[in-house]
Amino acid sequence: MLKGKNILLCVTGGIAVYKAAALTSKLTQAGASVKIIMSNGAQKFVTPLTFQALSRNDVYTDTFDEKHPESIAHIDLADWADLVLVAPATANIIGKLANGIADDMISTTLLAATAPVWIAPAMNVHMYDHPAVKRNIERLQSYGYQFVEPNEGYLACGYVGKGRMEEPENIVKLISSYWEKEKNQPLKGKKIVITAGPTREILDPVRFFSNRSSGKMGYALAEEAHQLGADVTLISGPVSLNPPIGVNVKYIENAEEMYDAVLEEFPSADIVIKSAAVADYRPKQVSNEKMKKQDGDLIIQMERTKDILKTLGERKDHQFLVGFAAETSNLDEYAMSKLKRKNADMIIANNVNEKGAGFEEDTNIVTIYKKDGSNKRLGLMSKKELAKEIFREIVKTLQEERSK
Ligand code: PMT
């Protein structure tokens, strides 16, 4: 399964270094070519000779100990790798990587790596639970780093809890199935921009206009696009969802910021999916002071925001443009009219009055409208399942267009 794959194993200092030796052996037996970098801490537990014998390759320990004058080792190793695995990963290396620190062979190589980087933490349960460590892990996840979660169980420090590095055979299985999946990724090499969540249009320092979008639909689409191999940028309004692993997330607050963020990504995008619920209007006047109650009614003058989907429709050259339509009646008529007016290639319409559909729910019921006038109604399903269906339809349509 791993035949011909180059795996760079970065071993940092913890008792789980002994597992990294077993991991090297299993990866090598599975056909991978494994090169190893050890931190100073790791060498206190096991010597480089063990890894050299198991991998049949040189082991790297010092950024300035250049073995071959024709190359610079940390750049060469980063370029060589098809996958970089940090196992065991201490709180220290996670913290350094999350903050861009490059002060030894492993941290410099990690910053230079463009291949996928997998991190298998191993540490004491309280260290793993520390807010600083959690923040660093979340930050790295938002950059697209993949974490192999530690197991719960007996820890070398005497505690029982989460912090044991995943077993080497399971890591090998995870890596194998990752490459198995890679083979079947129809969106590999495509850049997909997805918008999600609501926008907030400020009225004064304590009030804003917004809507009920939770971001669930857009986040499910982003996760699925990543699974299918795409390079995904998710432009998200304020939501309380975790950033999807492997996805580049850009947070915005209001419709104007979403317009700028989407337009910036648009020229290099292949597919754009606009599932965000963008405000159509915003207060014309924004008060710097909290507005005081007055007797009688309050009239707030609203002005139109920019229509992002329409702008994209006017500017598109090669991009496949997918809009959403949140309707409460006349789905067919309104969706087809949006498709034409906004020059989209596909509109996903949901009747947000229908039970199980639309805002906040974990499920949705949609009809997919295409440029050729055809449509496909999908029954009640989870937003995650729906994301798969939507991409199946997009991939099919792109293949049909290509074969014309
Ligand atoms: O986030 P969830 O809770 O999971 O809910 C999902 C959802 C209901 C938000 C989603 O399924 C959905 O319907 N999203 C589109 C909501 C919407 O704004 O619909 P619309 O019919 O008002 O807008 C049509 C299209 O134009 C949309 O693609 C929208 O992103 C886009 N638009 C709207 C206004 C604007 N100023 N610029 C835009 O680009």
Short mmCIF file of C-alpha atoms and ligand atoms in Angstrom, two decimals:
data_model
loop_
_atom_site.label_atom_id
_atom_site.label_comp_id
_atom_site.label_asym_id
_atom_site.label_seq_id
_atom_site.Cartn_x
_atom_site.Cartn_y
_atom_site.Cartn_z
CA MET A 1 0.00 0.00 0.00
CA LEU A 2 2.79 2.44 0.86
CA LYS A 3 5.12 1.29 -1.89
CA GLY A 4 6.99 4.21 -3.43
CA LYS A 5 5.83 6.73 -0.80
CA ASN A 6 8.34 8.98 0.95
CA ILE A 7 7.51 9.51 4.61
CA LEU A 8 9.48 11.94 6.75
CA LEU A 9 9.10 10.97 10.41
CA CYS A 10 9.87 13.73 12.92
CA VAL A 11 10.44 12.26 16.36
CA THR A 12 10.25 14.59 19.36
CA GLY A 13 11.11 13.86 22.96
CA GLY A 14 8.69 11.80 25.02
CA ILE A 15 8.54 8.24 26.30
CA ALA A 16 6.47 7.34 23.21
CA VAL A 17 9.71 7.54 21.17
CA TYR A 18 9.84 3.74 21.53
CA LYS A 19 6.56 3.62 19.56
CA ALA A 20 8.15 5.75 16.83
CA ALA A 21 10.78 3.02 16.43
CA ALA A 22 8.01 0.43 15.92
CA LEU A 23 6.27 2.86 13.55
CA THR A 24 9.45 3.20 11.45
CA SER A 25 9.68 -0.56 11.18
CA LYS A 26 6.01 -0.97 10.18
CA LEU A 27 6.12 1.86 7.62
CA THR A 28 9.28 0.41 6.08
CA GLN A 29 7.76 -3.09 5.97
CA ALA A 30 4.66 -1.62 4.26
CA GLY A 31 6.94 -0.42 1.44
CA ALA A 32 7.47 3.24 2.35
CA SER A 33 10.84 4.92 2.23
CA VAL A 34 11.23 6.50 5.68
CA LYS A 35 13.68 9.24 6.67
CA ILE A 36 13.89 10.41 10.26
CA ILE A 37 14.64 13.64 12.06
CA MET A 38 15.10 13.44 15.83
CA SER A 39 14.91 16.31 18.31
CA ASN A 40 17.49 16.57 21.12
CA GLY A 41 14.79 15.38 23.53
CA ALA A 42 14.02 12.30 21.44
CA GLN A 43 17.70 11.30 21.46
CA LYS A 44 17.62 11.18 25.27
CA PHE A 45 15.20 8.23 25.01
CA VAL A 46 16.49 6.27 21.98
CA THR A 47 19.65 6.72 19.91
CA PRO A 48 19.61 7.70 16.22
CA LEU A 49 21.27 4.36 15.43
CA THR A 50 18.03 2.51 16.22
CA PHE A 51 16.14 4.56 13.63
CA GLN A 52 18.97 4.33 11.13
CA ALA A 53 18.94 0.53 11.37
CA LEU A 54 15.14 0.31 11.11
CA SER A 55 14.81 2.76 8.20
CA ARG A 56 18.12 2.00 6.44
CA ASN A 57 18.47 5.76 5.99
CA ASP A 58 20.53 8.53 7.56
CA VAL A 59 18.96 10.09 10.65
CA TYR A 60 19.00 13.90 10.88
CA THR A 61 19.45 15.68 14.21
CA ASP A 62 21.07 19.08 13.63
CA THR A 63 20.16 21.83 11.15
CA PHE A 64 23.81 22.81 10.81
CA ASP A 65 25.21 19.31 10.34
CA GLU A 66 24.94 19.31 6.56
CA LYS A 67 25.77 15.80 5.31
CA HIS A 68 25.72 16.62 1.58
CA PRO A 69 27.28 19.89 0.32
CA GLU A 70 25.08 19.90 -2.80
CA SER A 71 21.86 20.36 -0.81
CA ILE A 72 20.43 22.03 2.27
CA ALA A 73 19.07 19.20 4.37
CA HIS A 74 15.94 20.74 5.92
CA ILE A 75 14.71 22.05 2.54
CA ASP A 76 15.70 18.87 0.72
CA LEU A 77 13.89 16.65 3.24
CA ALA A 78 10.78 18.85 3.16
CA ASP A 79 10.70 18.66 -0.66
CA TRP A 80 11.39 14.90 -0.66
CA ALA A 81 8.46 14.00 1.57
CA ASP A 82 5.06 12.87 0.27
CA LEU A 83 3.88 13.04 3.87
CA VAL A 84 5.45 14.39 7.04
CA LEU A 85 4.54 12.67 10.30
CA VAL A 86 5.39 14.14 13.70
CA ALA A 87 5.19 11.21 16.12
CA PRO A 88 5.34 11.49 19.02
CA ALA A 89 4.55 15.22 18.98
CA THR A 90 5.24 17.01 22.25
CA ALA A 91 3.41 20.13 23.47
CA ASN A 92 6.66 21.95 22.65
CA ILE A 93 6.78 21.13 18.91
CA ILE A 94 3.02 21.79 18.59
CA GLY A 95 3.52 25.19 20.23
CA LYS A 96 6.52 26.03 18.06
CA LEU A 97 4.77 25.08 14.83
CA ALA A 98 1.58 26.95 15.77
CA ASN A 99 3.66 30.08 16.29
CA GLY A 100 6.00 29.76 13.34
CA ILE A 101 9.12 29.17 15.44
CA ALA A 102 12.00 27.52 13.60
CA ASP A 103 14.91 26.91 15.96
CA ASP A 104 15.95 23.32 15.30
CA MET A 105 16.03 20.70 12.53
CA ILE A 106 12.43 19.54 13.00
CA SER A 107 10.78 22.96 13.33
CA THR A 108 12.67 24.44 10.34
CA THR A 109 11.80 21.42 8.18
CA LEU A 110 8.12 21.62 9.20
CA LEU A 111 7.90 25.25 8.09
CA ALA A 112 9.48 24.35 4.75
CA ALA A 113 7.18 21.37 4.13
CA THR A 114 4.45 21.64 1.51
CA ALA A 115 3.35 17.97 1.76
CA PRO A 116 0.52 17.06 4.17
CA VAL A 117 1.74 17.12 7.78
CA TRP A 118 0.26 14.69 10.31
CA ILE A 119 0.76 15.19 14.01
CA ALA A 120 0.37 12.42 16.62
CA PRO A 121 0.50 14.08 20.05
CA ALA A 122 1.70 12.24 23.14
CA MET A 123 1.81 13.91 26.54
CA ASN A 124 0.40 14.01 30.05
CA VAL A 125 -3.42 14.34 30.20
CA HIS A 126 -3.31 17.77 31.90
CA MET A 127 -0.78 19.06 29.38
CA TYR A 128 -3.03 17.88 26.54
CA ASP A 129 -6.00 19.63 28.19
CA HIS A 130 -4.13 22.90 28.78
CA PRO A 131 -5.86 25.82 27.01
CA ALA A 132 -2.60 26.92 25.37
CA VAL A 133 -2.04 23.46 23.88
CA LYS A 134 -5.69 23.26 22.78
CA ARG A 135 -5.43 26.69 21.15
CA ASN A 136 -2.24 25.66 19.33
CA ILE A 137 -3.88 22.46 18.06
CA GLU A 138 -6.94 24.38 16.85
CA ARG A 139 -4.73 26.91 15.10
CA LEU A 140 -2.77 24.18 13.34
CA GLN A 141 -6.02 22.43 12.34
CA SER A 142 -7.22 25.68 10.81
CA TYR A 143 -3.95 25.78 8.80
CA GLY A 144 -4.78 22.30 7.45
CA TYR A 145 -2.58 20.11 9.68
CA GLN A 146 -4.04 16.67 10.35
CA PHE A 147 -4.05 15.37 13.94
CA VAL A 148 -3.96 11.70 14.94
CA GLU A 149 -5.79 11.94 18.26
CA PRO A 150 -4.10 10.35 21.24
CA ASN A 151 -5.82 7.47 23.07
CA GLU A 152 -7.03 7.31 26.64
CA GLY A 153 -5.30 4.92 28.99
CA TYR A 154 -2.38 4.45 31.35
CA LEU A 155 0.27 7.15 30.86
CA ALA A 156 3.95 6.75 31.68
CA CYS A 157 3.65 9.58 34.24
CA GLY A 158 1.25 7.41 36.28
CA TYR A 159 -1.96 9.19 35.27
CA VAL A 160 -4.80 7.47 33.44
CA GLY A 161 -6.31 9.72 30.75
CA LYS A 162 -6.00 11.02 27.21
CA GLY A 163 -2.44 11.44 25.99
CA ARG A 164 -1.19 8.05 24.77
CA MET A 165 0.14 8.22 21.24
CA GLU A 166 -1.96 6.18 18.78
CA GLU A 167 -0.60 2.67 18.23
CA PRO A 168 1.89 2.39 15.31
CA GLU A 169 -0.20 -0.22 13.42
CA ASN A 170 -3.23 2.11 13.52
CA ILE A 171 -1.17 5.06 12.27
CA VAL A 172 0.03 2.89 9.36
CA LYS A 173 -3.61 1.94 8.62
CA LEU A 174 -4.69 5.62 8.73
CA ILE A 175 -1.92 6.63 6.33
CA SER A 176 -2.72 3.73 3.98
CA SER A 177 -6.44 4.58 3.86
CA TYR A 178 -5.56 8.25 3.33
CA TRP A 179 -3.64 7.33 0.16
CA GLU A 180 -6.35 4.88 -0.86
CA LYS A 181 -8.90 7.73 -0.67
CA GLU A 182 -6.53 10.09 -2.49
CA LYS A 183 -6.78 7.84 -5.53
CA ASN A 184 -10.49 8.52 -5.73
CA GLN A 185 -10.62 12.30 -5.49
CA PRO A 186 -12.41 13.87 -8.43
CA LEU A 187 -11.79 17.42 -7.18
CA LYS A 188 -8.04 17.08 -6.72
CA GLY A 189 -6.29 20.13 -8.11
CA LYS A 190 -9.49 22.22 -8.02
CA LYS A 191 -9.81 25.32 -5.90
CA ILE A 192 -13.27 25.66 -4.32
CA VAL A 193 -14.54 28.74 -2.54
CA ILE A 194 -17.54 28.21 -0.24
CA THR A 195 -19.39 30.85 1.75
CA ALA A 196 -21.27 29.96 4.93
CA GLY A 197 -23.20 31.42 7.82
CA PRO A 198 -24.92 34.76 8.32
CA THR A 199 -23.63 38.30 8.03
CA ARG A 200 -24.06 40.93 10.74
CA GLU A 201 -24.95 44.47 9.73
CA ILE A 202 -24.11 46.87 12.52
CA LEU A 203 -26.62 49.50 13.68
CA ASP A 204 -24.79 50.79 16.75
CA PRO A 205 -22.13 49.43 19.17
CA VAL A 206 -24.64 46.98 20.73
CA ARG A 207 -27.06 46.08 17.92
CA PHE A 208 -26.92 44.44 14.52
CA PHE A 209 -29.23 42.94 11.87
CA SER A 210 -28.57 39.30 11.08
CA ASN A 211 -30.39 36.05 10.25
CA ARG A 212 -30.75 32.48 11.49
CA SER A 213 -28.01 30.83 9.42
CA SER A 214 -25.90 28.49 11.59
CA GLY A 215 -23.29 27.79 8.89
CA LYS A 216 -24.02 24.02 9.05
CA MET A 217 -24.82 23.73 5.33
CA GLY A 218 -21.72 25.60 4.19
CA TYR A 219 -19.39 23.84 6.64
CA ALA A 220 -20.72 20.42 5.51
CA LEU A 221 -19.96 21.43 1.91
CA ALA A 222 -16.45 22.55 2.84
CA GLU A 223 -15.73 19.25 4.65
CA GLU A 224 -16.97 17.22 1.69
CA ALA A 225 -15.01 19.30 -0.82
CA HIS A 226 -11.87 18.64 1.22
CA GLN A 227 -12.65 14.89 1.31
CA LEU A 228 -12.92 14.96 -2.49
CA GLY A 229 -9.43 16.38 -2.73
CA ALA A 230 -10.17 20.05 -3.41
CA ASP A 231 -8.18 22.98 -2.12
CA VAL A 232 -10.97 24.62 -0.10
CA THR A 233 -11.36 28.20 1.10
CA LEU A 234 -14.33 28.72 3.40
CA ILE A 235 -15.47 32.31 3.86
CA SER A 236 -17.53 32.27 7.01
CA GLY A 237 -19.76 34.68 8.83
CA PRO A 238 -19.96 34.51 12.65
CA VAL A 239 -20.94 30.94 13.61
CA SER A 240 -20.20 28.66 16.54
CA LEU A 241 -18.83 25.72 14.51
CA ASN A 242 -15.28 24.37 14.61
CA PRO A 243 -13.23 25.07 11.49
CA PRO A 244 -13.28 21.97 9.24
CA ILE A 245 -9.96 20.10 9.18
CA GLY A 246 -7.83 20.80 6.12
CA VAL A 247 -9.85 23.83 5.05
CA ASN A 248 -8.55 27.38 4.85
CA VAL A 249 -11.11 29.48 6.77
CA LYS A 250 -11.50 33.25 6.41
CA TYR A 251 -13.86 34.90 8.87
CA ILE A 252 -15.86 37.96 7.94
CA GLU A 253 -18.58 39.89 9.75
CA ASN A 254 -20.70 41.84 7.29
CA ALA A 255 -21.83 41.67 3.64
CA GLU A 256 -19.23 44.19 2.49
CA GLU A 257 -16.39 42.13 4.03
CA MET A 258 -17.83 38.98 2.46
CA TYR A 259 -17.92 40.73 -0.93
CA ASP A 260 -14.24 41.72 -0.61
CA ALA A 261 -13.15 38.26 0.60
CA VAL A 262 -15.04 36.39 -2.16
CA LEU A 263 -13.88 38.75 -4.92
CA GLU A 264 -10.27 38.34 -3.78
CA GLU A 265 -10.49 34.53 -4.08
CA PHE A 266 -12.63 34.47 -7.24
CA PRO A 267 -10.00 34.79 -10.02
CA SER A 268 -8.14 31.66 -8.87
CA ALA A 269 -11.28 29.63 -8.03
CA ASP A 270 -12.64 26.78 -10.17
CA ILE A 271 -15.92 26.37 -8.29
CA VAL A 272 -17.72 28.86 -6.03
CA ILE A 273 -20.63 27.82 -3.81
CA LYS A 274 -22.58 30.60 -2.12
CA SER A 275 -24.46 28.96 0.74
CA ALA A 276 -24.11 31.95 3.08
CA ALA A 277 -27.19 33.93 4.02
CA VAL A 278 -25.94 37.40 3.10
CA ALA A 279 -27.91 40.46 4.23
CA ASP A 280 -29.70 42.19 1.35
CA TYR A 281 -29.96 45.43 3.34
CA ARG A 282 -27.93 47.22 6.00
CA PRO A 283 -28.65 50.31 8.12
CA LYS A 284 -27.86 53.45 6.13
CA GLN A 285 -26.54 55.22 9.21
CA VAL A 286 -24.30 53.46 11.72
CA SER A 287 -24.22 55.17 15.09
CA ASN A 288 -20.95 55.31 17.05
CA GLU A 289 -22.95 55.68 20.25
CA LYS A 290 -25.62 53.35 21.60
CA MET A 291 -28.94 54.63 20.26
CA LYS A 292 -31.20 55.85 23.05
CA LYS A 293 -34.83 54.79 23.46
CA GLN A 294 -37.31 57.43 22.38
CA ASP A 295 -41.08 57.76 22.67
CA GLY A 296 -42.94 56.34 19.71
CA ASP A 297 -41.77 54.21 16.80
CA LEU A 298 -38.27 54.12 15.42
CA ILE A 299 -37.74 54.16 11.68
CA ILE A 300 -34.41 52.86 10.45
CA GLN A 301 -33.49 53.56 6.87
CA MET A 302 -31.86 50.59 5.17
CA GLU A 303 -29.75 50.52 2.02
CA ARG A 304 -28.96 47.63 -0.33
CA THR A 305 -25.78 45.64 0.11
CA LYS A 306 -23.81 44.51 -2.94
CA ASP A 307 -25.16 41.36 -4.56
CA ILE A 308 -22.10 39.10 -4.50
CA LEU A 309 -23.55 36.23 -6.55
CA LYS A 310 -24.68 38.63 -9.26
CA THR A 311 -21.24 40.26 -9.41
CA LEU A 312 -19.60 36.83 -9.74
CA GLY A 313 -22.05 35.92 -12.51
CA GLU A 314 -21.06 39.08 -14.41
CA ARG A 315 -17.32 38.51 -13.95
CA LYS A 316 -17.00 34.74 -14.33
CA ASP A 317 -14.84 33.34 -17.12
CA HIS A 318 -13.95 29.72 -16.27
CA GLN A 319 -15.61 29.37 -12.83
CA PHE A 320 -18.56 27.05 -12.09
CA LEU A 321 -20.96 29.14 -10.02
CA VAL A 322 -23.42 27.62 -7.55
CA GLY A 323 -25.91 29.79 -5.67
CA PHE A 324 -28.42 28.91 -2.99
CA ALA A 325 -31.97 30.21 -2.79
CA ALA A 326 -33.81 30.44 0.51
CA GLU A 327 -37.48 30.71 -0.40
CA THR A 328 -40.82 30.38 1.37
CA SER A 329 -42.99 29.78 -1.72
CA ASN A 330 -42.85 29.39 -5.55
CA LEU A 331 -39.53 27.50 -5.37
CA ASP A 332 -39.40 26.60 -9.10
CA GLU A 333 -40.16 30.07 -10.35
CA TYR A 334 -37.88 32.02 -7.98
CA ALA A 335 -34.97 29.57 -8.24
CA MET A 336 -35.00 29.54 -12.05
CA SER A 337 -35.25 33.32 -12.12
CA LYS A 338 -32.20 33.59 -9.75
CA LEU A 339 -30.27 31.15 -11.93
CA LYS A 340 -30.81 33.34 -14.99
CA ARG A 341 -30.55 36.80 -13.40
CA LYS A 342 -27.31 35.93 -11.60
CA ASN A 343 -25.81 33.91 -14.45
CA ALA A 344 -25.22 30.93 -12.13
CA ASP A 345 -24.59 27.35 -13.31
CA MET A 346 -26.62 25.78 -10.55
CA ILE A 347 -29.05 26.91 -7.86
CA ILE A 348 -29.78 24.85 -4.74
CA ALA A 349 -33.18 25.95 -3.48
CA ASN A 350 -34.64 25.21 -0.08
CA ASN A 351 -38.09 26.10 1.17
CA VAL A 352 -37.14 27.38 4.60
CA ASN A 353 -40.74 27.02 5.83
CA GLU A 354 -40.62 23.28 5.25
CA LYS A 355 -40.07 21.12 8.38
CA GLY A 356 -36.51 19.72 8.39
CA ALA A 357 -35.27 22.23 5.80
CA GLY A 358 -33.28 25.45 5.86
CA PHE A 359 -31.79 27.39 8.76
CA GLU A 360 -30.21 25.86 11.87
CA GLU A 361 -31.44 22.30 11.25
CA ASP A 362 -29.01 19.39 10.83
CA THR A 363 -31.11 18.34 7.83
CA ASN A 364 -32.28 19.96 4.62
CA ILE A 365 -34.64 19.35 1.69
CA VAL A 366 -33.57 20.93 -1.59
CA THR A 367 -34.18 21.02 -5.30
CA ILE A 368 -31.16 21.42 -7.57
CA TYR A 369 -31.78 23.59 -10.65
CA LYS A 370 -29.39 23.52 -13.59
CA LYS A 371 -28.73 25.84 -16.53
CA ASP A 372 -30.15 23.34 -19.03
CA GLY A 373 -33.56 23.79 -17.37
CA SER A 374 -33.52 20.41 -15.58
CA ASN A 375 -34.08 20.02 -11.85
CA LYS A 376 -33.69 17.28 -9.24
CA ARG A 377 -35.62 17.20 -5.98
CA LEU A 378 -33.85 15.54 -3.06
CA GLY A 379 -35.81 14.32 -0.02
CA LEU A 380 -35.06 14.99 3.65
CA MET A 381 -31.44 14.15 4.46
CA SER A 382 -28.65 15.35 6.74
CA LYS A 383 -26.68 18.37 5.54
CA LYS A 384 -23.57 16.14 5.40
CA GLU A 385 -25.33 13.66 3.07
CA LEU A 386 -26.70 16.55 1.04
CA ALA A 387 -23.20 17.97 0.62
CA LYS A 388 -22.18 14.64 -0.97
CA GLU A 389 -25.21 14.75 -3.31
CA ILE A 390 -24.48 18.35 -4.32
CA PHE A 391 -20.88 17.51 -5.21
CA ARG A 392 -21.98 14.36 -7.07
CA GLU A 393 -24.20 16.64 -9.17
CA ILE A 394 -21.47 19.27 -9.67
CA VAL A 395 -18.87 16.66 -10.72
CA LYS A 396 -21.38 15.02 -13.10
CA THR A 397 -22.28 18.36 -14.68
CA LEU A 398 -18.62 19.34 -15.11
CA GLN A 399 -17.87 15.95 -16.72
CA GLU A 400 -20.85 16.35 -19.09
CA GLU A 401 -19.74 19.86 -20.05
CA ARG A 402 -16.19 18.65 -20.67
CA SER A 403 -17.35 15.82 -22.95
CA LYS A 404 -19.48 18.16 -25.13
O1 PMT B 1 -26.51 27.95 7.65
P1 PMT B 1 -27.60 26.93 7.91
O2 PMT B 1 -28.25 27.15 9.25
O3 PMT B 1 -27.13 25.52 7.71
O4 PMT B 1 -28.77 27.21 6.86
C1 PMT B 1 -28.57 26.94 5.51
C2 PMT B 1 -29.17 28.05 4.62
C3 PMT B 1 -30.68 28.08 4.78
C4 PMT B 1 -28.59 29.41 5.00
C5 PMT B 1 -28.77 27.69 3.14
O5 PMT B 1 -29.34 26.45 2.79
C6 PMT B 1 -29.28 28.75 2.15
O6 PMT B 1 -30.39 28.72 1.67
N1 PMT B 1 -28.41 29.75 1.86
C7 PMT B 1 -28.73 30.93 1.02
C8 PMT B 1 -29.48 31.94 1.83
C9 PMT B 1 -29.80 33.19 1.05
O7 PMT B 1 -29.28 34.21 1.35
O8 PMT B 1 -30.63 33.01 0.04
P2 PMT B 1 -31.13 34.21 -0.94
O9 PMT B 1 -32.18 33.56 -1.75
O10 PMT B 1 -31.47 35.42 -0.15
O11 PMT B 1 -29.86 34.55 -1.81
C10 PMT B 1 -29.61 33.92 -3.06
C11 PMT B 1 -28.13 33.74 -3.29
O12 PMT B 1 -27.51 35.02 -3.41
C12 PMT B 1 -27.40 32.99 -2.20
O13 PMT B 1 -26.46 32.14 -2.79
C13 PMT B 1 -26.72 34.10 -1.42
O14 PMT B 1 -25.49 33.64 -0.82
C14 PMT B 1 -26.45 35.13 -2.50
N2 PMT B 1 -26.41 36.53 -2.04
C15 PMT B 1 -27.45 37.09 -1.37
C16 PMT B 1 -27.39 38.42 -1.00
C17 PMT B 1 -26.24 39.17 -1.32
N3 PMT B 1 -26.13 40.44 -0.97
N4 PMT B 1 -25.24 38.59 -2.01
C18 PMT B 1 -25.31 37.29 -2.36
O15 PMT B 1 -24.38 36.77 -2.99
#
